[in-house]
XYZ file of C-alpha atoms in Angstrom:
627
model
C 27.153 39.501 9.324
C 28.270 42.462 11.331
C 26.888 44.946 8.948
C 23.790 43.081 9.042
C 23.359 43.367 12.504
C 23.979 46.616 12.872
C 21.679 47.589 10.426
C 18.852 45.660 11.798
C 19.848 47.352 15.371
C 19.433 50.922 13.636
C 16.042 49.833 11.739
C 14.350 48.613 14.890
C 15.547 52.006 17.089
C 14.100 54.043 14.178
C 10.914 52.170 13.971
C 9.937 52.202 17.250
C 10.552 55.945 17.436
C 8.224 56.690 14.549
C 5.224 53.766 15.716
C 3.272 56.959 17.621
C 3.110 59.195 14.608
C -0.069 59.038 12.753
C 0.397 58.623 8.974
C -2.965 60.389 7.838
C -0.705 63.376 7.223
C 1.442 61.947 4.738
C -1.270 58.939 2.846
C -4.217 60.729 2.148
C -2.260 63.332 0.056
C -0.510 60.721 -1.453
C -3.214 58.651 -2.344
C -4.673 61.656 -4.137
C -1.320 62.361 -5.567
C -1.322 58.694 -6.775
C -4.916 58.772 -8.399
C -4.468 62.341 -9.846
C -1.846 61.118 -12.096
C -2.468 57.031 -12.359
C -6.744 57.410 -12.434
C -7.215 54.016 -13.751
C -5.734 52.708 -10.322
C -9.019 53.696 -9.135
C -10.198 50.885 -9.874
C -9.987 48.042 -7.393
C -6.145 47.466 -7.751
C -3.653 45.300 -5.909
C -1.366 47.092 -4.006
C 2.272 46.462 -2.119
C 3.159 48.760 1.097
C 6.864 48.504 2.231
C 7.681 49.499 5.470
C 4.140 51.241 6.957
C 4.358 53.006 10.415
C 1.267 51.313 11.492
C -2.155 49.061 10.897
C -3.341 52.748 10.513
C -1.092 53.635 6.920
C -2.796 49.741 5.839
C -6.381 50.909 6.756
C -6.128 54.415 4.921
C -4.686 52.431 1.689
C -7.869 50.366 1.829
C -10.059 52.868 2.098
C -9.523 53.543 -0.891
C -10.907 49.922 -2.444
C -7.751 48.799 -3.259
C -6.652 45.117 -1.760
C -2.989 45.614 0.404
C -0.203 43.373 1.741
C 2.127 44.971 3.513
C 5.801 44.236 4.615
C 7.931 45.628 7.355
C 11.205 44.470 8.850
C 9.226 44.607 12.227
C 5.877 44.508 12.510
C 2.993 45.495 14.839
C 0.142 43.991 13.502
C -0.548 40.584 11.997
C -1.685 41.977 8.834
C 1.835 43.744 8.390
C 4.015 40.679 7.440
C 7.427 40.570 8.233
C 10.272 40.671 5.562
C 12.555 42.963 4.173
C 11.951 44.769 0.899
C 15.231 42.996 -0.779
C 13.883 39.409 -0.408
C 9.899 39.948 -0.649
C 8.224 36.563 -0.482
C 5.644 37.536 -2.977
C 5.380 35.735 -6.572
C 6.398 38.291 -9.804
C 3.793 40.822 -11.284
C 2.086 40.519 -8.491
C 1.083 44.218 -8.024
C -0.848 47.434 -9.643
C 1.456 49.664 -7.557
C 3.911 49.428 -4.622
C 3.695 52.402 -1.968
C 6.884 53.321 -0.221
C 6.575 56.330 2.058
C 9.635 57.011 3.428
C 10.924 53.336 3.065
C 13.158 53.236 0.249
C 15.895 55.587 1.977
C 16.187 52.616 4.733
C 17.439 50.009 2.258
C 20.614 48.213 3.084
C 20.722 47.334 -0.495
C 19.147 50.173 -2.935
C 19.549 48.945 -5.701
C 18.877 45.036 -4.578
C 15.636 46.876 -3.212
C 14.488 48.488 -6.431
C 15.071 45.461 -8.453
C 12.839 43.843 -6.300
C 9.850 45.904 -5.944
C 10.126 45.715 -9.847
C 10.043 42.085 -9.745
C 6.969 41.642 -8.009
C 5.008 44.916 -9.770
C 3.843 43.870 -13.125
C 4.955 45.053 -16.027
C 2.940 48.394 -16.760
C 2.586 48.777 -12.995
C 3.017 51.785 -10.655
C 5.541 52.666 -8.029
C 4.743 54.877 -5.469
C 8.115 56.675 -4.000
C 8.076 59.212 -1.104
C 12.007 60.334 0.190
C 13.595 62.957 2.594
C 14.764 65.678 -0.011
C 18.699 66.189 0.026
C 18.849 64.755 3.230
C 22.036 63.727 5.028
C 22.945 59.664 4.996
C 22.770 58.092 8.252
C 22.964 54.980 9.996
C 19.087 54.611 9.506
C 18.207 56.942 6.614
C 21.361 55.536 4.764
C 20.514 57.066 0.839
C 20.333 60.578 0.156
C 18.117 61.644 -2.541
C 18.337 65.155 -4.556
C 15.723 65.118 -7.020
C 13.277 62.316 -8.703
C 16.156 61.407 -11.198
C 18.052 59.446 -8.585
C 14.557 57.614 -8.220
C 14.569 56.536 -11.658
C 18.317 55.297 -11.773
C 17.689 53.265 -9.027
C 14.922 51.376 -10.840
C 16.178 51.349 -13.917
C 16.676 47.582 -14.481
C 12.571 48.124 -14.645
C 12.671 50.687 -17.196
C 10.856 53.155 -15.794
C 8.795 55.970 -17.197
C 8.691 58.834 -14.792
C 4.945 59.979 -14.225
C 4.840 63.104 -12.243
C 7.220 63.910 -9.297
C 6.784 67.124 -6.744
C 7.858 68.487 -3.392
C 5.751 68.719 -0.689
C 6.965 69.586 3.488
C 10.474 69.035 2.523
C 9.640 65.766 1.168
C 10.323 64.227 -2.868
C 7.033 62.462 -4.120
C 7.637 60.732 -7.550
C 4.955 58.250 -9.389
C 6.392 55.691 -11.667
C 5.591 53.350 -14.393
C 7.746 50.439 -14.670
C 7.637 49.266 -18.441
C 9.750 46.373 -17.919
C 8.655 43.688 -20.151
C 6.752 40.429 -19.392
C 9.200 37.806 -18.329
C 7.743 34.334 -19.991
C 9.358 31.116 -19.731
C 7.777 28.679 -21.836
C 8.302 24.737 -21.566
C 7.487 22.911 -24.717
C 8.747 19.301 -23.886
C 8.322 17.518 -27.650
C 9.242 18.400 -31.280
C 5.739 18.391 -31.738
C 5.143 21.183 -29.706
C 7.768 23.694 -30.713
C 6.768 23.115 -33.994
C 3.158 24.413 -32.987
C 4.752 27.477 -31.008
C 7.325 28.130 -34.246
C 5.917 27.848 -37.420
C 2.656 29.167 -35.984
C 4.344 32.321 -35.591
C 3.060 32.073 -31.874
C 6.392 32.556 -30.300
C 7.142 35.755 -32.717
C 3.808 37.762 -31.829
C 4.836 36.845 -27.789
C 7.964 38.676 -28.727
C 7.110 41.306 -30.738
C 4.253 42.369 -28.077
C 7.582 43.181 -25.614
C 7.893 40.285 -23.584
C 10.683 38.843 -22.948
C 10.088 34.567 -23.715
C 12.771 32.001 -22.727
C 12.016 28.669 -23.724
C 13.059 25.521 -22.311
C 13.019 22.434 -24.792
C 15.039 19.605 -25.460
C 18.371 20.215 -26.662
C 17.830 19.010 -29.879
C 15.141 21.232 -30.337
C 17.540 24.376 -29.492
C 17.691 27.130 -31.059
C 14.276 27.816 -32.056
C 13.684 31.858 -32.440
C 13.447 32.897 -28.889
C 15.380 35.273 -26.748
C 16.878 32.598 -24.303
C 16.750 29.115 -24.348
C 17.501 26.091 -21.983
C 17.963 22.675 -22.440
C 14.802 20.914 -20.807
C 16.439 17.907 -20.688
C 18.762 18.788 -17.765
C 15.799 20.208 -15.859
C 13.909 17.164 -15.135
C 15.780 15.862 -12.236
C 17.554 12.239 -11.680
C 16.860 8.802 -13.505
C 15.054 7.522 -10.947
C 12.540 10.653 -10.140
C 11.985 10.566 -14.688
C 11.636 6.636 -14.445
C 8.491 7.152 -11.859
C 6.914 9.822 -13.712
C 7.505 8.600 -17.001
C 6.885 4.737 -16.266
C 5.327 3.655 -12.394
C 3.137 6.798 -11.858
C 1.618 7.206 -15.338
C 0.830 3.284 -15.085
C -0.817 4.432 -11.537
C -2.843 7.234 -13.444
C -4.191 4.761 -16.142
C -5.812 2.141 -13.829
C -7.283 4.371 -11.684
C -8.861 5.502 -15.173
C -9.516 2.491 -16.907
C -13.130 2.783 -16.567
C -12.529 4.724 -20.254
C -11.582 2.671 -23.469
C -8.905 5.151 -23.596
C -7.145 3.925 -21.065
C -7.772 0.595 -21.294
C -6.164 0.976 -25.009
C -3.031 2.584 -23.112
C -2.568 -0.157 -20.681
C -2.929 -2.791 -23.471
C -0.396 -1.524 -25.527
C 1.917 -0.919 -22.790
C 1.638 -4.804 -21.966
C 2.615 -5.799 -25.378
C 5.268 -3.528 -25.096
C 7.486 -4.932 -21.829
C 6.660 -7.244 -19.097
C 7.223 -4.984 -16.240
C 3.782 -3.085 -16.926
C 2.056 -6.277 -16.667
C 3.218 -5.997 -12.966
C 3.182 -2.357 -12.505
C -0.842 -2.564 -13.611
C -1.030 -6.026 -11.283
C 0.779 -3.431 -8.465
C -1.876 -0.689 -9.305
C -4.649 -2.745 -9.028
C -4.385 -4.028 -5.763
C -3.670 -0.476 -4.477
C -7.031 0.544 -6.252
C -8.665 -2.275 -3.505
C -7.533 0.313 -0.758
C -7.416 3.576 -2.705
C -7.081 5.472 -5.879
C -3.826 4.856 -7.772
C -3.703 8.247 -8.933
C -4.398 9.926 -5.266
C -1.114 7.684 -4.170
C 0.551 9.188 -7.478
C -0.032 12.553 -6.752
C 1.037 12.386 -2.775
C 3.986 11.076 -4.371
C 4.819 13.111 -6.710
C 3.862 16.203 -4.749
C 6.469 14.812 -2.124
C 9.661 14.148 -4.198
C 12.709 16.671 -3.514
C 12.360 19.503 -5.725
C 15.025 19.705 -8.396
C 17.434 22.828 -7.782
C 18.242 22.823 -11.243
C 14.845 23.392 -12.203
C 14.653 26.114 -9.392
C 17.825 27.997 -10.283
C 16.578 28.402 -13.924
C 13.714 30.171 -12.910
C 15.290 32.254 -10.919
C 17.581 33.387 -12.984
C 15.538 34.403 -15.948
C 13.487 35.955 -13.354
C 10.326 34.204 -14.766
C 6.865 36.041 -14.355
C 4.729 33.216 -16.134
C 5.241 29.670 -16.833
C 3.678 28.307 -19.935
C 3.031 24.434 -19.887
C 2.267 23.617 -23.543
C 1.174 20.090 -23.039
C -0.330 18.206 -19.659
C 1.271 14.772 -20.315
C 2.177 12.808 -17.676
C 5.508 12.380 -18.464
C 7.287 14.780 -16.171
C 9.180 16.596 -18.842
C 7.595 19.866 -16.948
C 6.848 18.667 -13.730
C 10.266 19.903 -12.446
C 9.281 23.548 -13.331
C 6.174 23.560 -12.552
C 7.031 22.464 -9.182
C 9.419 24.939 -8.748
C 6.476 27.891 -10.260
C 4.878 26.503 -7.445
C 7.559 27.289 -4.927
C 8.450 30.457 -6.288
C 4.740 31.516 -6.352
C 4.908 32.110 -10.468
C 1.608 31.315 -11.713
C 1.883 28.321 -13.914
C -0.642 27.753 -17.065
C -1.238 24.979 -18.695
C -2.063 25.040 -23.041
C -3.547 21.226 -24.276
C -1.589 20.817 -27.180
C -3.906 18.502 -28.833
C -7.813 18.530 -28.328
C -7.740 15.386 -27.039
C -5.490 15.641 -24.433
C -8.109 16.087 -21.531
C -9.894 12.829 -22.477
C -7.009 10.712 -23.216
C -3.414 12.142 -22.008
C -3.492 11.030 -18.398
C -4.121 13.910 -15.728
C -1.680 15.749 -13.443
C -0.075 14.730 -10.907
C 2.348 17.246 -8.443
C 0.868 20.466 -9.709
C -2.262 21.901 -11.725
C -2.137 24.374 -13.609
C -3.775 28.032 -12.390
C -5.114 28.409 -15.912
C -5.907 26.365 -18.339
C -5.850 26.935 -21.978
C -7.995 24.866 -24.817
C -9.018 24.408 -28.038
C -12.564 24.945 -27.659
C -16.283 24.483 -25.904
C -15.709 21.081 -25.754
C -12.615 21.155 -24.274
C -13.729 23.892 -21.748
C -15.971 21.384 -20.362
C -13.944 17.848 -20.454
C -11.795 20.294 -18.361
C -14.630 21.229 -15.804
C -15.915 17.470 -15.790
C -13.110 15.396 -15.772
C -10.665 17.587 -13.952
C -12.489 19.792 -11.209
C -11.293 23.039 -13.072
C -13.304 26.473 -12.321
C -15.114 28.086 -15.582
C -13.246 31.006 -15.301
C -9.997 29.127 -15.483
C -10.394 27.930 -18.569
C -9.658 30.108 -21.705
C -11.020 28.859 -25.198
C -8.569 30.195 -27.494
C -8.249 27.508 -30.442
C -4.905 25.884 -31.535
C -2.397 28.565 -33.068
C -0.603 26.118 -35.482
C -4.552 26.609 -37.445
C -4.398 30.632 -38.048
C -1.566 29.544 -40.386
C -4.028 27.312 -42.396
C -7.175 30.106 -42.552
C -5.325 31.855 -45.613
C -2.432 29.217 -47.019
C 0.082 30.795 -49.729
C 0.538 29.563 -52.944
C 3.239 26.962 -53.445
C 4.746 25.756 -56.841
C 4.841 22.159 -55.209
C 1.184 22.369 -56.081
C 1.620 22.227 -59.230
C 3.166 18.531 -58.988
C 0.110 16.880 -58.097
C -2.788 16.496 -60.271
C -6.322 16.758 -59.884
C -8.932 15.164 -58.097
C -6.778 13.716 -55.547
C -7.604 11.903 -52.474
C -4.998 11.875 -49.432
C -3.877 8.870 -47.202
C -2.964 10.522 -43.606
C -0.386 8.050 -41.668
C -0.442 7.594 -38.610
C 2.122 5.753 -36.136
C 1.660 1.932 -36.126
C -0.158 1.904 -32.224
C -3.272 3.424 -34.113
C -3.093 1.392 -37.938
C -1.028 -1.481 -38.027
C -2.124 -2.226 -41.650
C -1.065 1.067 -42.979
C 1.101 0.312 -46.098
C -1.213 -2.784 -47.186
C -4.164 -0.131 -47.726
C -1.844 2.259 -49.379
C -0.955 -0.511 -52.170
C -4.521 -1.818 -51.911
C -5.406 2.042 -53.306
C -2.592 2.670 -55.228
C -3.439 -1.141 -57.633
C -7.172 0.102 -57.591
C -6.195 3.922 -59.163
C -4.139 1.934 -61.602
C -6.519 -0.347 -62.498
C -8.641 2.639 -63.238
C -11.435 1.719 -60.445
C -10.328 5.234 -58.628
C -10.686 7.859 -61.081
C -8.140 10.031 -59.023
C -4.265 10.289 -57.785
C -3.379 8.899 -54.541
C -1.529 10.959 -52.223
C 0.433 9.823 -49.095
C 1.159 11.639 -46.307
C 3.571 9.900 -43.731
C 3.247 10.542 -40.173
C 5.903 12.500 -39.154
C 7.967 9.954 -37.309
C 8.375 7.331 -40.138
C 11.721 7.815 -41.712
C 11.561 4.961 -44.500
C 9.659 6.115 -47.873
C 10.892 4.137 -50.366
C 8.579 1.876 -50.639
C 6.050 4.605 -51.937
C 8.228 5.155 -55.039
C 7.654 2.029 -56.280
C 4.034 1.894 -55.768
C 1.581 2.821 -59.278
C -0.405 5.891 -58.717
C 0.802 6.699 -55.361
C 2.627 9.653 -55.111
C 4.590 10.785 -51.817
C 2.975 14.417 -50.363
C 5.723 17.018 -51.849
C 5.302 18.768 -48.638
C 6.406 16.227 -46.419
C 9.296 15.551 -45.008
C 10.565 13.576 -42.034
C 10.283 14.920 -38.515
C 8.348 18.110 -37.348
C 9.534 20.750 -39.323
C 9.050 24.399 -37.825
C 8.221 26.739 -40.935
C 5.200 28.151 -41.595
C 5.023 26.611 -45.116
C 4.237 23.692 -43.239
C 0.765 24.570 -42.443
C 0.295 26.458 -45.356
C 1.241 23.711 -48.076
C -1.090 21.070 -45.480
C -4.207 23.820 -45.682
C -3.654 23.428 -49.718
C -3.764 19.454 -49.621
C -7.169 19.368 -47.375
C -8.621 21.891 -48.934
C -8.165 20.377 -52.693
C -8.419 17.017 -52.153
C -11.147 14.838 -52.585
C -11.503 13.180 -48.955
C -8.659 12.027 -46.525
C -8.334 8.678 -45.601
C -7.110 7.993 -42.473
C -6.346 5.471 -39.318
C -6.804 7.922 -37.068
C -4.441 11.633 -37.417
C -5.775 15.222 -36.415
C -5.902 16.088 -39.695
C -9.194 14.450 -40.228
C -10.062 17.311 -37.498
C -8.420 19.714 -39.578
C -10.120 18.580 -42.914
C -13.589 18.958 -41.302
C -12.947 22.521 -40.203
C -11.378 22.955 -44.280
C -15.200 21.483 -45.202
C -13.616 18.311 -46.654
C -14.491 15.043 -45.981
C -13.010 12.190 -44.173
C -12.818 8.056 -44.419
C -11.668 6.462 -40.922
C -10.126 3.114 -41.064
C -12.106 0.881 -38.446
C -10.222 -2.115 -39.346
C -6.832 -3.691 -38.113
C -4.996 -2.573 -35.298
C -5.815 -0.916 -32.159
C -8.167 1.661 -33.326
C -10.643 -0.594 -34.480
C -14.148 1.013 -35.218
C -12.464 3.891 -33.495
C -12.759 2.883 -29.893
C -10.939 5.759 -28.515
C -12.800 8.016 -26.831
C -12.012 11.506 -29.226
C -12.804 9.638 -32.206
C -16.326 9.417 -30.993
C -17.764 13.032 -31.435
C -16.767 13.146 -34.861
C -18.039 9.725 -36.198
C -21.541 11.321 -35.924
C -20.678 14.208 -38.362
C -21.571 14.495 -41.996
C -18.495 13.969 -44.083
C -16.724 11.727 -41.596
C -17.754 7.889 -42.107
C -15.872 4.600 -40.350
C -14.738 1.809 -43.067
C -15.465 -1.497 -42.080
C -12.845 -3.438 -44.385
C -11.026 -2.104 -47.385
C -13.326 -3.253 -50.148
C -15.676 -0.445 -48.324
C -12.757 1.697 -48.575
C -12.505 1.594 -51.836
C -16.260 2.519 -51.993
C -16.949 5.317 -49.645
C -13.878 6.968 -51.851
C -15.849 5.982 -55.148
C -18.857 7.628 -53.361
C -16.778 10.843 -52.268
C -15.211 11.177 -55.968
C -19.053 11.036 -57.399
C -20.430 13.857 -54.572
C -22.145 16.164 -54.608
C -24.635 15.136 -57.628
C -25.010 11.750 -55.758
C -28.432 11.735 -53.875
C -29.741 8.124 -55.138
C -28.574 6.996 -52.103
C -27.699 7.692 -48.623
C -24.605 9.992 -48.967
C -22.329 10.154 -46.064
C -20.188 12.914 -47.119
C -22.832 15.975 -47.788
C -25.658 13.933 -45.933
C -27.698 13.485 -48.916
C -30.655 11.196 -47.799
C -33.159 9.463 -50.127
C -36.817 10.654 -49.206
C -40.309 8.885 -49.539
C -40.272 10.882 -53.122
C -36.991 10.151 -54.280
C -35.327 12.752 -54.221
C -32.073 13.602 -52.170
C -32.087 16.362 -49.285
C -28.640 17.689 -48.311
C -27.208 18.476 -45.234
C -27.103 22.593 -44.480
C -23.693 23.891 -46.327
C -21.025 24.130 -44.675
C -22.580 21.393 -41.951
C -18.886 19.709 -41.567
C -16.551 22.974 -40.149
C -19.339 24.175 -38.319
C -19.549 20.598 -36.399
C -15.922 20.816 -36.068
C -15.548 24.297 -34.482
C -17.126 23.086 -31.667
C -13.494 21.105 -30.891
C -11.837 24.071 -32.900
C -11.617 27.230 -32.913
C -10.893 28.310 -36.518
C -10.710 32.029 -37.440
C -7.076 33.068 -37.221
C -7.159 34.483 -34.192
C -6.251 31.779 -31.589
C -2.253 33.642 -31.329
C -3.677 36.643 -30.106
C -6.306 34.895 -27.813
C -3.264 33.405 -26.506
C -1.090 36.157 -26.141
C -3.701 37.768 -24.364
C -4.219 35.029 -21.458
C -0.993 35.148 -20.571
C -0.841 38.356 -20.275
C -4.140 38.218 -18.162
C -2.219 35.763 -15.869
C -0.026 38.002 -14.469
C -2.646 41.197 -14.181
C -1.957 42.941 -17.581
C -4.440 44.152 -19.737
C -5.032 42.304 -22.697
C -3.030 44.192 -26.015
């Protein structure tokens, strides 16, 4: 404390000696010095100035079209803020280039100081430093500095790259380029979701482009390829604050919502699952008589005690970027995302699935700066449904697909024979009669009414097969296995299925997306269960495409796939999967080729190219240009 006192004693003295000196002398040649050997910081750039003299060093730095903060430890001028260069209350990478002329000498802390104008200068940035040559220590000039090496070793936690250096009026000027890398901390709160990051090879290219990721998932996700991890699950704050998110608040954000089947779906299912949201949604309701449920839930939420866990963890990785992979309301990342917030790291958010604007609940504490989708569509459920700017949403497509645009071979493949036809599963919410249609298909290929084998693919999250051995002319997907698995064979042996089989039958699964965009087509089961006729909202848009058609029962099942396995020389009749209609004439006219991916890119992006789309928004986030 005494050290501390006595240092801020010396600073002020020596500040208010130097106030009357006009800095002209010393800024304009450094400026030039500055865009001599950095030109592309001509452009309109954001720059840090530690420790001016006066409003008059601020003005000269604008002149030159560049947007400044500055810091001093005791300021004139309102728009010189006060702090001192160890403890800047700026977010990371948040500069082109940090000026210190004749600051850096006055640090109580050097190296504290350097670390910390690294912090907040992104990676690839500038620094700016301008030092007494071989001067004396003192009690206010307290480092001595003999040539632009001891420059660099003080900032060499940023790895920096020294750009030019020179003497001029007994004065050391040195340029620097800190090549630190990108510090990314990435939450990915489900299986689901690393599996997208992993296999994808997503988290690999974020790596091998320099950046440093750490990713915080649940524990039994960990390790999965990265170059730190933390367990998520000890990030998310106290029972009580996870049973609001998870449970009261998400029933708040579903009434206030129910105007959409969606959510009218949710809240049904939740009330056949326990009594208490029967009074949560009774609870919600009346609130909605006064005002919106989700307003109250996001005062709330906004107002609980932030976790310190979830603070500390930031802080010590020394996170530039968060990367939400999913906006669920289920709090898994609200704890970091809050403490982004705090920390002024900018926070973006990536929709896992395409549906999750439309049907995923909203959220709640924090929004996201950017926001990253799958597609058009998206971009403008985003706009419409959740106030965002255009230019805050990125279309970049869904990285688990680049793995499917050019699938490897397998020798699995050669277990199943051809024409095929596969049976997607889905979890028992969305097709409760699941395993009756699978027998239903399997009796009907061997009664020889389906000329073709019957493949089943269970969803993920079953764990009891079994009963598929036993089944005639079923056989179990050779690629499938339970849980999500995070190799890329994954997505390669799944790009193989779609693309070979006949059509895909299906309660309701993504992969019906991902058939369309592999041109093949698709039978939804409107029958049993809650996704009758396909009430939920994202399984409107593609109802209306060639190649996708709703069942009604399974007798018309077992026709539409009769009907697939005849296509394309069927054009007697109405043909839903190439759109083959029967004219005045009699004759068939089909659909344009290729009428099926083309209707699902506008959900998809689907070129193998979504990874580095990705890789490049986050890298826009924090002010570096896109690899």
């Amino acid at each position: 404390m005494i050290a501390r006192v006595s240092y801020l004693a010396a600073q002020y003295l020596h500040a208010r000696a130097k106030r009357g000196k006009f800095p002209d002398f010393r800024v304009i040649p450094a400026t030039t010095f500055i865009l001599t050997h950095a030109p592309e910081l001509a452009r309109r750039a954001r720059v840090l100035d530690v420790g001016p003299r006066s409003v008059r060093e601020v003005e000269l730095l604008e002149a030159q079209g560049w947007q400044v903060d500055a810091f001093d430890l005791f300021p004139t001028d309102p728009r010189i803020r006060r702090a001192d260069m160890a403890r800047l209350p700026v977010a990371p990478a948040s500069y082109d280039l940090a000026f210190l002329s004749h600051a850096l000498e006055h640090a109580q802390d050097l190296r504290a100081a350097a670390d910390e104008i690294g912090r907040v200068v992104r990676p690839g940035g500038h620094v700016y430093v301008e030092v007494p040559l071989g001067a004396e220590p003192n009690r206010h000039d307290r480092h001595r500095f003999d040539g632009p090496d001891d420059v660099v070793r003080a900032f060499v936690a940023s790895r920096p790259h020294l750009v030019a250096s020179d003497v001029r009026g007994g004065a050391l000027r040195v340029l620097l380029r800190l090549d630190r890398p990108l510090r990314v901390g990435l939450v990915l709160p489900d299986d689901l979701h690393v599996r997208n990051w992993v296999a994808s090879g997503l988290l690999a290219m974020l790596q091998a482009r320099g950046h440093h990721v750490t990713v915080f998932a649940p524990a039994r996700c960990l390790p999965c390829g990265a170059s730190m991890h933390e367990a998520l699950d000890w990030l998310q704050g106290g029972r009580l604050r996870r049973w609001l998110r998870r449970d009261l608040l998400r029933t708040a954000v579903f009434v206030a919502r129910r105007h959409s089947p969606v959510y009218r779906l949710k809240l049904a299912l939740r009330r056949r699952r326990a009594r208490r949201y029967t009074a949560q949604e009774a609870f919600w309701r009346a609130v909605y008589l006064v005002v919106n449920p989700e307003r109250v839930a996001r005062w709330v939420d906004r107002h609980l005690p932030l976790a310190r866990r979830a603070r500390r963890a930031l802080e010590d990785h020394a996170i530039d970027v968060l990367v939400v992979a999913t906006p669920l309301v289920d709090g898994a990342e609200t704890e970091l995302a809050h403490a982004a917030r705090r920390l002024r790291i900018p926070v973006i958010g990536q929709a896992a699935t395409y549906d999750c604007l439309i049907s995923k609940g909203a959220w709640l504490g924090y929004r996201p700066d950017r926001l990253l989708v799958w597609g058009e569509q998206a971009k403008r459920e985003a706009m419409a449904l959740h106030d965002f700017e255009p230019s805050q949403v990125v279309v970049t497509g869904p990285p688990q697909y680049d793995a499917m645009v050019s699938p490897d071979a397998d020798p699995r493949h050669e277990a199943l024979g051809q024409p095929f036809v596969l049976v997607a599963g889905t979890t028992q919410a969305y097709w409760a009669g699941e395993r009756d249609l699978v027998r239903l298909l399997g009796q009907a290929t061997d009664e020889g009414r389906i000329k073709a084998q019957i493949v089943y693919r269970p969803h993920p999250m079953q764990r009891e097969t079994g009963w598929v051995c036993e089944l005639p002319g079923v056989t179990l997907d050779p690629f499938w296995s339970p849980g999500w698995r995070w190799q890329a064979a994954e997505f390669s042996g799944l790009a193989w299925l779609l693309r070979h089989a006949a059509c895909v039958v299906s309660g309701w699964s993504t992969l019906v997306l991902e058939a369309a965009l592999l041109d093949t087509p698709s039978i939804l089961v409107g029958f049993e269960g809650a996704a009758a006729l396909g009430d939920w909202p994202h399984i409107e848009p593609l109802k209306s495409w060639p190649g996708i058609t709703v069942a009604k029962d399974p007798a018309d099942v077992l026709r539409r796939i009769e009907q697939a396995l005849r296509c394309p020389s069927h054009t007697s009749d109405p043909c839903w999967v190439c759109g083959a209609w029967k004219s005045p004439l009699g004759f068939g006219l089909p659909s344009p080729p290729h009428a099926l991916p083309l209707h699902a890119q506008r959900i998809a992006r689907f070129d193998g190219r979504a990874r580095e789309r990705i890789c490049g928004a986050i890298e826009a986030a924090v002010g570096r240009a896109s690899a």
